[in-house]
Coordinates of C-alpha atoms in Angstrom, one line a residue:
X445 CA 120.8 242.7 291.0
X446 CA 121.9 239.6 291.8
X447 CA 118.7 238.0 289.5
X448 CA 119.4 240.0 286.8
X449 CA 122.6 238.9 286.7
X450 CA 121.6 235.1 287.0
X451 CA 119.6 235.6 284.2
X452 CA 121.9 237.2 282.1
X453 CA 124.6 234.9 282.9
X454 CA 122.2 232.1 281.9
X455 CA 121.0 234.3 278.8
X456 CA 124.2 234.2 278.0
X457 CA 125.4 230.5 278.4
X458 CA 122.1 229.5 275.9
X459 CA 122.9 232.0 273.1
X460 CA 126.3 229.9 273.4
X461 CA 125.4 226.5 273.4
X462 CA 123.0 227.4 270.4
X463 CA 125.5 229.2 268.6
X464 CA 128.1 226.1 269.3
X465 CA 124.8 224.0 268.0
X466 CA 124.5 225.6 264.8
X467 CA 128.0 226.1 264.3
X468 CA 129.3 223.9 261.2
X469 CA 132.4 223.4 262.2
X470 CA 131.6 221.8 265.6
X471 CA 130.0 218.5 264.1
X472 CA 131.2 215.3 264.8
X473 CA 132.8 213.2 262.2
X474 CA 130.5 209.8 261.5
X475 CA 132.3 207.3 262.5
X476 CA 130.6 204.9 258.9
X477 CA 130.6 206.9 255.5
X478 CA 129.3 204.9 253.3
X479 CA 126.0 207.1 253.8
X480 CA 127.2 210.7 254.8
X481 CA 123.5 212.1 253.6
X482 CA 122.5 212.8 257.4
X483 CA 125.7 215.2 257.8
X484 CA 124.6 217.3 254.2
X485 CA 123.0 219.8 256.2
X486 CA 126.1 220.5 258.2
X487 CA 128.0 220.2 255.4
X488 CA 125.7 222.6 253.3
X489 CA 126.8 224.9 255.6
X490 CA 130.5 225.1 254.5
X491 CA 132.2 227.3 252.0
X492 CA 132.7 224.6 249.1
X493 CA 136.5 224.8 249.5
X494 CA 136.0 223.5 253.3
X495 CA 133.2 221.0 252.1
X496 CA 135.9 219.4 249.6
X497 CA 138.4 219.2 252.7
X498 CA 136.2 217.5 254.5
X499 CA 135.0 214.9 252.3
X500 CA 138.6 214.2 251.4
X501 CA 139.7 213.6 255.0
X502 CA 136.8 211.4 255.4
X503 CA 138.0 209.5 252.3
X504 CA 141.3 208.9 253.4
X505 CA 140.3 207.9 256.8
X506 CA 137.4 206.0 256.5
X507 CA 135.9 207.3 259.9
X508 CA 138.8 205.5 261.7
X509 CA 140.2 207.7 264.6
X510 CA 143.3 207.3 266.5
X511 CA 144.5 208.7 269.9
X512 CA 147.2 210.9 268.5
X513 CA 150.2 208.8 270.8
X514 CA 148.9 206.2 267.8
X515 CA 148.8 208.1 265.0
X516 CA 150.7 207.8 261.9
X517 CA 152.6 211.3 262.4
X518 CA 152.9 211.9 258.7
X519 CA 149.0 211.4 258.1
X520 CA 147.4 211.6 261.7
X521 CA 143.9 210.3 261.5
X522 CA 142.7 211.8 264.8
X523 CA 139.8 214.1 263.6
X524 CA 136.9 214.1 265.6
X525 CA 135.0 217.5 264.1
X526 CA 134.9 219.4 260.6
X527 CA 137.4 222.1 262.2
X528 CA 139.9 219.3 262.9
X529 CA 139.5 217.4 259.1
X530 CA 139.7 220.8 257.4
X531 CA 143.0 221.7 259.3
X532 CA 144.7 217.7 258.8
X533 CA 143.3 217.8 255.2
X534 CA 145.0 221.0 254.5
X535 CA 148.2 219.6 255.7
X536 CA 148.1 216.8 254.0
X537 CA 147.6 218.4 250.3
X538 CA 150.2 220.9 251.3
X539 CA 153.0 217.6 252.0
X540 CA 151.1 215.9 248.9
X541 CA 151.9 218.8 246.8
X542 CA 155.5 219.5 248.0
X543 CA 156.3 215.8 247.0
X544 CA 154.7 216.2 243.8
X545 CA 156.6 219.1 242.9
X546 CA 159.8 217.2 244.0
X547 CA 158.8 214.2 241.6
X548 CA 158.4 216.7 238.6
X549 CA 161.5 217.9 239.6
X550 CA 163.2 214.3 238.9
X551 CA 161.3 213.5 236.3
X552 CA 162.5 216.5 234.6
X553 CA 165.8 215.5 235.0
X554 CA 165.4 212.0 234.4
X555 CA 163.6 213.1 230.9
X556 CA 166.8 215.5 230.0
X557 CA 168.8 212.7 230.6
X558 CA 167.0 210.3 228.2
X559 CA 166.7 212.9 225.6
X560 CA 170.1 212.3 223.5
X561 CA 169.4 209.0 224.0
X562 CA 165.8 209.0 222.3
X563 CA 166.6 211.4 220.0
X564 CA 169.8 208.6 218.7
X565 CA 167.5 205.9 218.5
X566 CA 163.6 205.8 217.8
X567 CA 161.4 203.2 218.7
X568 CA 158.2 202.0 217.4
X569 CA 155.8 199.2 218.1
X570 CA 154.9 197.6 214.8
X571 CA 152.6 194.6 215.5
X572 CA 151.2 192.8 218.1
X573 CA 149.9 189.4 218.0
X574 CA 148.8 186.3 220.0
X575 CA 150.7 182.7 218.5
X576 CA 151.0 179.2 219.5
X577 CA 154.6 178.9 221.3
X578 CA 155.7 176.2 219.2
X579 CA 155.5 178.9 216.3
X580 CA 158.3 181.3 218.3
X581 CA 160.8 177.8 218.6
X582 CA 164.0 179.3 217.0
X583 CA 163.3 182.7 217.3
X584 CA 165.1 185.3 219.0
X585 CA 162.8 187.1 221.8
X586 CA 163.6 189.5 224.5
X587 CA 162.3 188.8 227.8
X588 CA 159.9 191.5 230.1
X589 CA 162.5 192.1 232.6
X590 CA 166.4 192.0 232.6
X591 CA 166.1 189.3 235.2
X592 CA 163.7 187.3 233.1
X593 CA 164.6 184.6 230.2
X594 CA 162.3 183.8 226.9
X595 CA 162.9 180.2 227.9
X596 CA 160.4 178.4 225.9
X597 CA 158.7 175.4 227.6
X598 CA 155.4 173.7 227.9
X599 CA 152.6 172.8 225.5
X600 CA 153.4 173.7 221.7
X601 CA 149.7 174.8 221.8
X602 CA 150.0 177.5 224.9
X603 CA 149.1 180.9 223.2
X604 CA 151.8 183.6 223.7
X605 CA 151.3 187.4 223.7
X606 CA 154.1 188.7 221.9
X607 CA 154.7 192.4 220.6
X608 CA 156.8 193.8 217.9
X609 CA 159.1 196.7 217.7
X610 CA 161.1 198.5 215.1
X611 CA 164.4 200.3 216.5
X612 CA 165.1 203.0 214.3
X613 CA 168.5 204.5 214.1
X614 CA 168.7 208.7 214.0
X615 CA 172.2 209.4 214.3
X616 CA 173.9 211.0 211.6
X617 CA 176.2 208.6 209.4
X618 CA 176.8 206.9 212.9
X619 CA 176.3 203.1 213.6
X620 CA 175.1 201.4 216.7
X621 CA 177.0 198.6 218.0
X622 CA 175.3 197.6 221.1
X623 CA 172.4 199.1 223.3
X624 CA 170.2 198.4 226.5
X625 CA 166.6 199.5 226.9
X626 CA 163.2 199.4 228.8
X627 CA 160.2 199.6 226.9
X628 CA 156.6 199.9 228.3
X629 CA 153.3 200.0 226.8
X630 CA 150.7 201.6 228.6
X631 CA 146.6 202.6 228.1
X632 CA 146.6 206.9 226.9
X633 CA 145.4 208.8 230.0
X634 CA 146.9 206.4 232.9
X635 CA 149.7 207.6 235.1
X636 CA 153.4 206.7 233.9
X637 CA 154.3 205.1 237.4
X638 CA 150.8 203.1 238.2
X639 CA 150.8 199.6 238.2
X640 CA 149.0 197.7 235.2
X641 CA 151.2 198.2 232.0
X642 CA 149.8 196.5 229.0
X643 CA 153.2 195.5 227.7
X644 CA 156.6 195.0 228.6
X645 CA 160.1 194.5 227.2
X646 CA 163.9 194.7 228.5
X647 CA 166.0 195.1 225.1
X648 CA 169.8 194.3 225.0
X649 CA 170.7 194.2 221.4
X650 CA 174.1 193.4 220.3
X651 CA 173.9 193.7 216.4
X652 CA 174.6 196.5 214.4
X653 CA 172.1 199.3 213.2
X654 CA 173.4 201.4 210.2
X655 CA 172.6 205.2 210.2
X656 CA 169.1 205.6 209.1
X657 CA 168.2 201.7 209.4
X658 CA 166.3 199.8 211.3
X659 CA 166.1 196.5 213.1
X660 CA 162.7 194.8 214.3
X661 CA 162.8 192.9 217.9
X662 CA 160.1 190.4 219.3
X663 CA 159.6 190.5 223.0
X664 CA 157.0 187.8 224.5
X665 CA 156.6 186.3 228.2
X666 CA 156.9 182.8 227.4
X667 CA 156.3 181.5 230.9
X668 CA 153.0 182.0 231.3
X669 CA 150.0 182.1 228.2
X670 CA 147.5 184.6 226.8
X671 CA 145.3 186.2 229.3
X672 CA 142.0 188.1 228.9
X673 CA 143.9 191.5 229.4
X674 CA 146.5 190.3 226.7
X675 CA 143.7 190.0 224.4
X676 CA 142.3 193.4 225.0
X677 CA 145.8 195.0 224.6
X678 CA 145.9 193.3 221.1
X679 CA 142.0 194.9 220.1
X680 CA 143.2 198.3 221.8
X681 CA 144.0 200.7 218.5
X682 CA 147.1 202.5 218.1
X683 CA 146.4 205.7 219.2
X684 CA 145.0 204.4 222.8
X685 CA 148.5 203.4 223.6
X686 CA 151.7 205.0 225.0
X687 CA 155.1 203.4 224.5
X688 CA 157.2 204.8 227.4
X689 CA 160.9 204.7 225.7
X690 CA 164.0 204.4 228.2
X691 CA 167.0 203.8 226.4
X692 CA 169.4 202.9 228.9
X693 CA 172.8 202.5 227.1
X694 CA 174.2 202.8 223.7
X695 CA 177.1 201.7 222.1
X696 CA 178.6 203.4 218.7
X697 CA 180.9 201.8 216.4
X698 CA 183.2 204.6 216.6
X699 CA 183.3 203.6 220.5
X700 CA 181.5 206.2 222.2
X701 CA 178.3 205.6 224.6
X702 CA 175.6 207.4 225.4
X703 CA 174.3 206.7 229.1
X704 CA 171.1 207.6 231.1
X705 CA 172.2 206.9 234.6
X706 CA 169.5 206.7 237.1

């Protein structure tokens, strides 16, 4: 009895080390992914929803592992098998989407906010184009920052991006006195916040736009010339760009304001 009970016992303890073996979800995590092709059996293995999880945590982590008294406790990295990425994965899209949704959220109220504001006064960019600096000597230009100053200096030769904008005034039989504004130009697809806008301009503007008029602005970085990315932005048509319009604050005659606080 005692035999048969060995062998059993030892029946048993193989069936579970093969079952362990050939369990998915029990493989260790490579510590190098640039080549993951010798886990794709393991990994074939997985429902595709677990597959995805896993090859996101090994994105994000880069096979780096941390004791968890280490880790970063908003994104532990301290995965050692499939079972532990899916699970840390999962969190992490779950926090990644709650934060999303709470962005949306702002953004929503940050867009209701600028909506009077846009729907008073229009913009439009008009022309872009790439000049000698001594050619914008006299001219009024707006910087790309409030903190910045079209201060013109250097060689008369230095080529300067500079883009064009017509501010178009909607309100009805009301004129604008004053306003404030940010103005970006971004490439059609890219996100709103990323770094890597094409174009740039802070506006203040302190002359006076009729009721259904119009007043052009230039805005150019005159401290520093032309680049290569300038040059595509200027060959880039129309309908590849994005202007994000912010107008910040404006002025009436009639002494009202409309404000977008942030």
């Amino acid at each position: 009895m005692f035999r048969l009970l060995l062998v059993l016992g030892l029946g048993a303890l193989i069936a579970w080390g093969v079952s362990v073996q050939r369990d998915p979800y029990r493989t260790a995590l490579p510590l190098e992914v640039a080549d993951l092709s010798p886990l794709a059996p393991q990994l074939g293995k997985l429902p595709a929803a677990d597959r995805e999880l896993v090859l996101g945590y090994l994105e994000r982590s880069h096979g780096d592992v941390l004791p968890a008294k280490f880790a970063d406790p908003d994104e532990p990295l301290t995965a050692r098998t499939f079972a532990e990425a899916i699970k840390l994965q999962k969190q992490f899209l779950d926090k990644q989407a709650g934060l999303m949704a709470k962005l949306k959220a702002r953004e929503a109220e940050r867009e209701a906010a600028l909506a009077p504001l846009r729907a008073a006064l229009d913009i439009s960019l008009v022309k872009r184009e790439i000049v000698p600096l001594g050619e914008l000597v006299g001219q009024p230009l707006m910087a790309p920052s409030a903190r910045a100053k079209a201060a013109l200096g250097g060689s008369n030769e230095r080529p300067i991006m500079v883009s064009t904008y017509r501010l178009q005034n909607n309100s009805n039989a009301v004129g604008i006195q004053s306003l404030t504004a940010n103005v970006r130009i971004r490439k059609a697809g890219s996100d709103r916040y990323a770094l890597g806008e094409l174009s740039s301009c802070y506006i203040t503007h302190n002359r006076p736009i009729r009721s259904g008029e119009s007043s052009e602005i230039r805005c150019a970085n005159t401290n520093r010339a032309a680049s290569e990315a300038d040059r595509a932005y200027l060959a880039m048509p129309l309908d590849d760009l994005v202007i994000d319009w912010e107008p910040q604050r404006i002025r009436f005659n009639d002494g009202q304001e409309l404000v977008a606080n942030d």
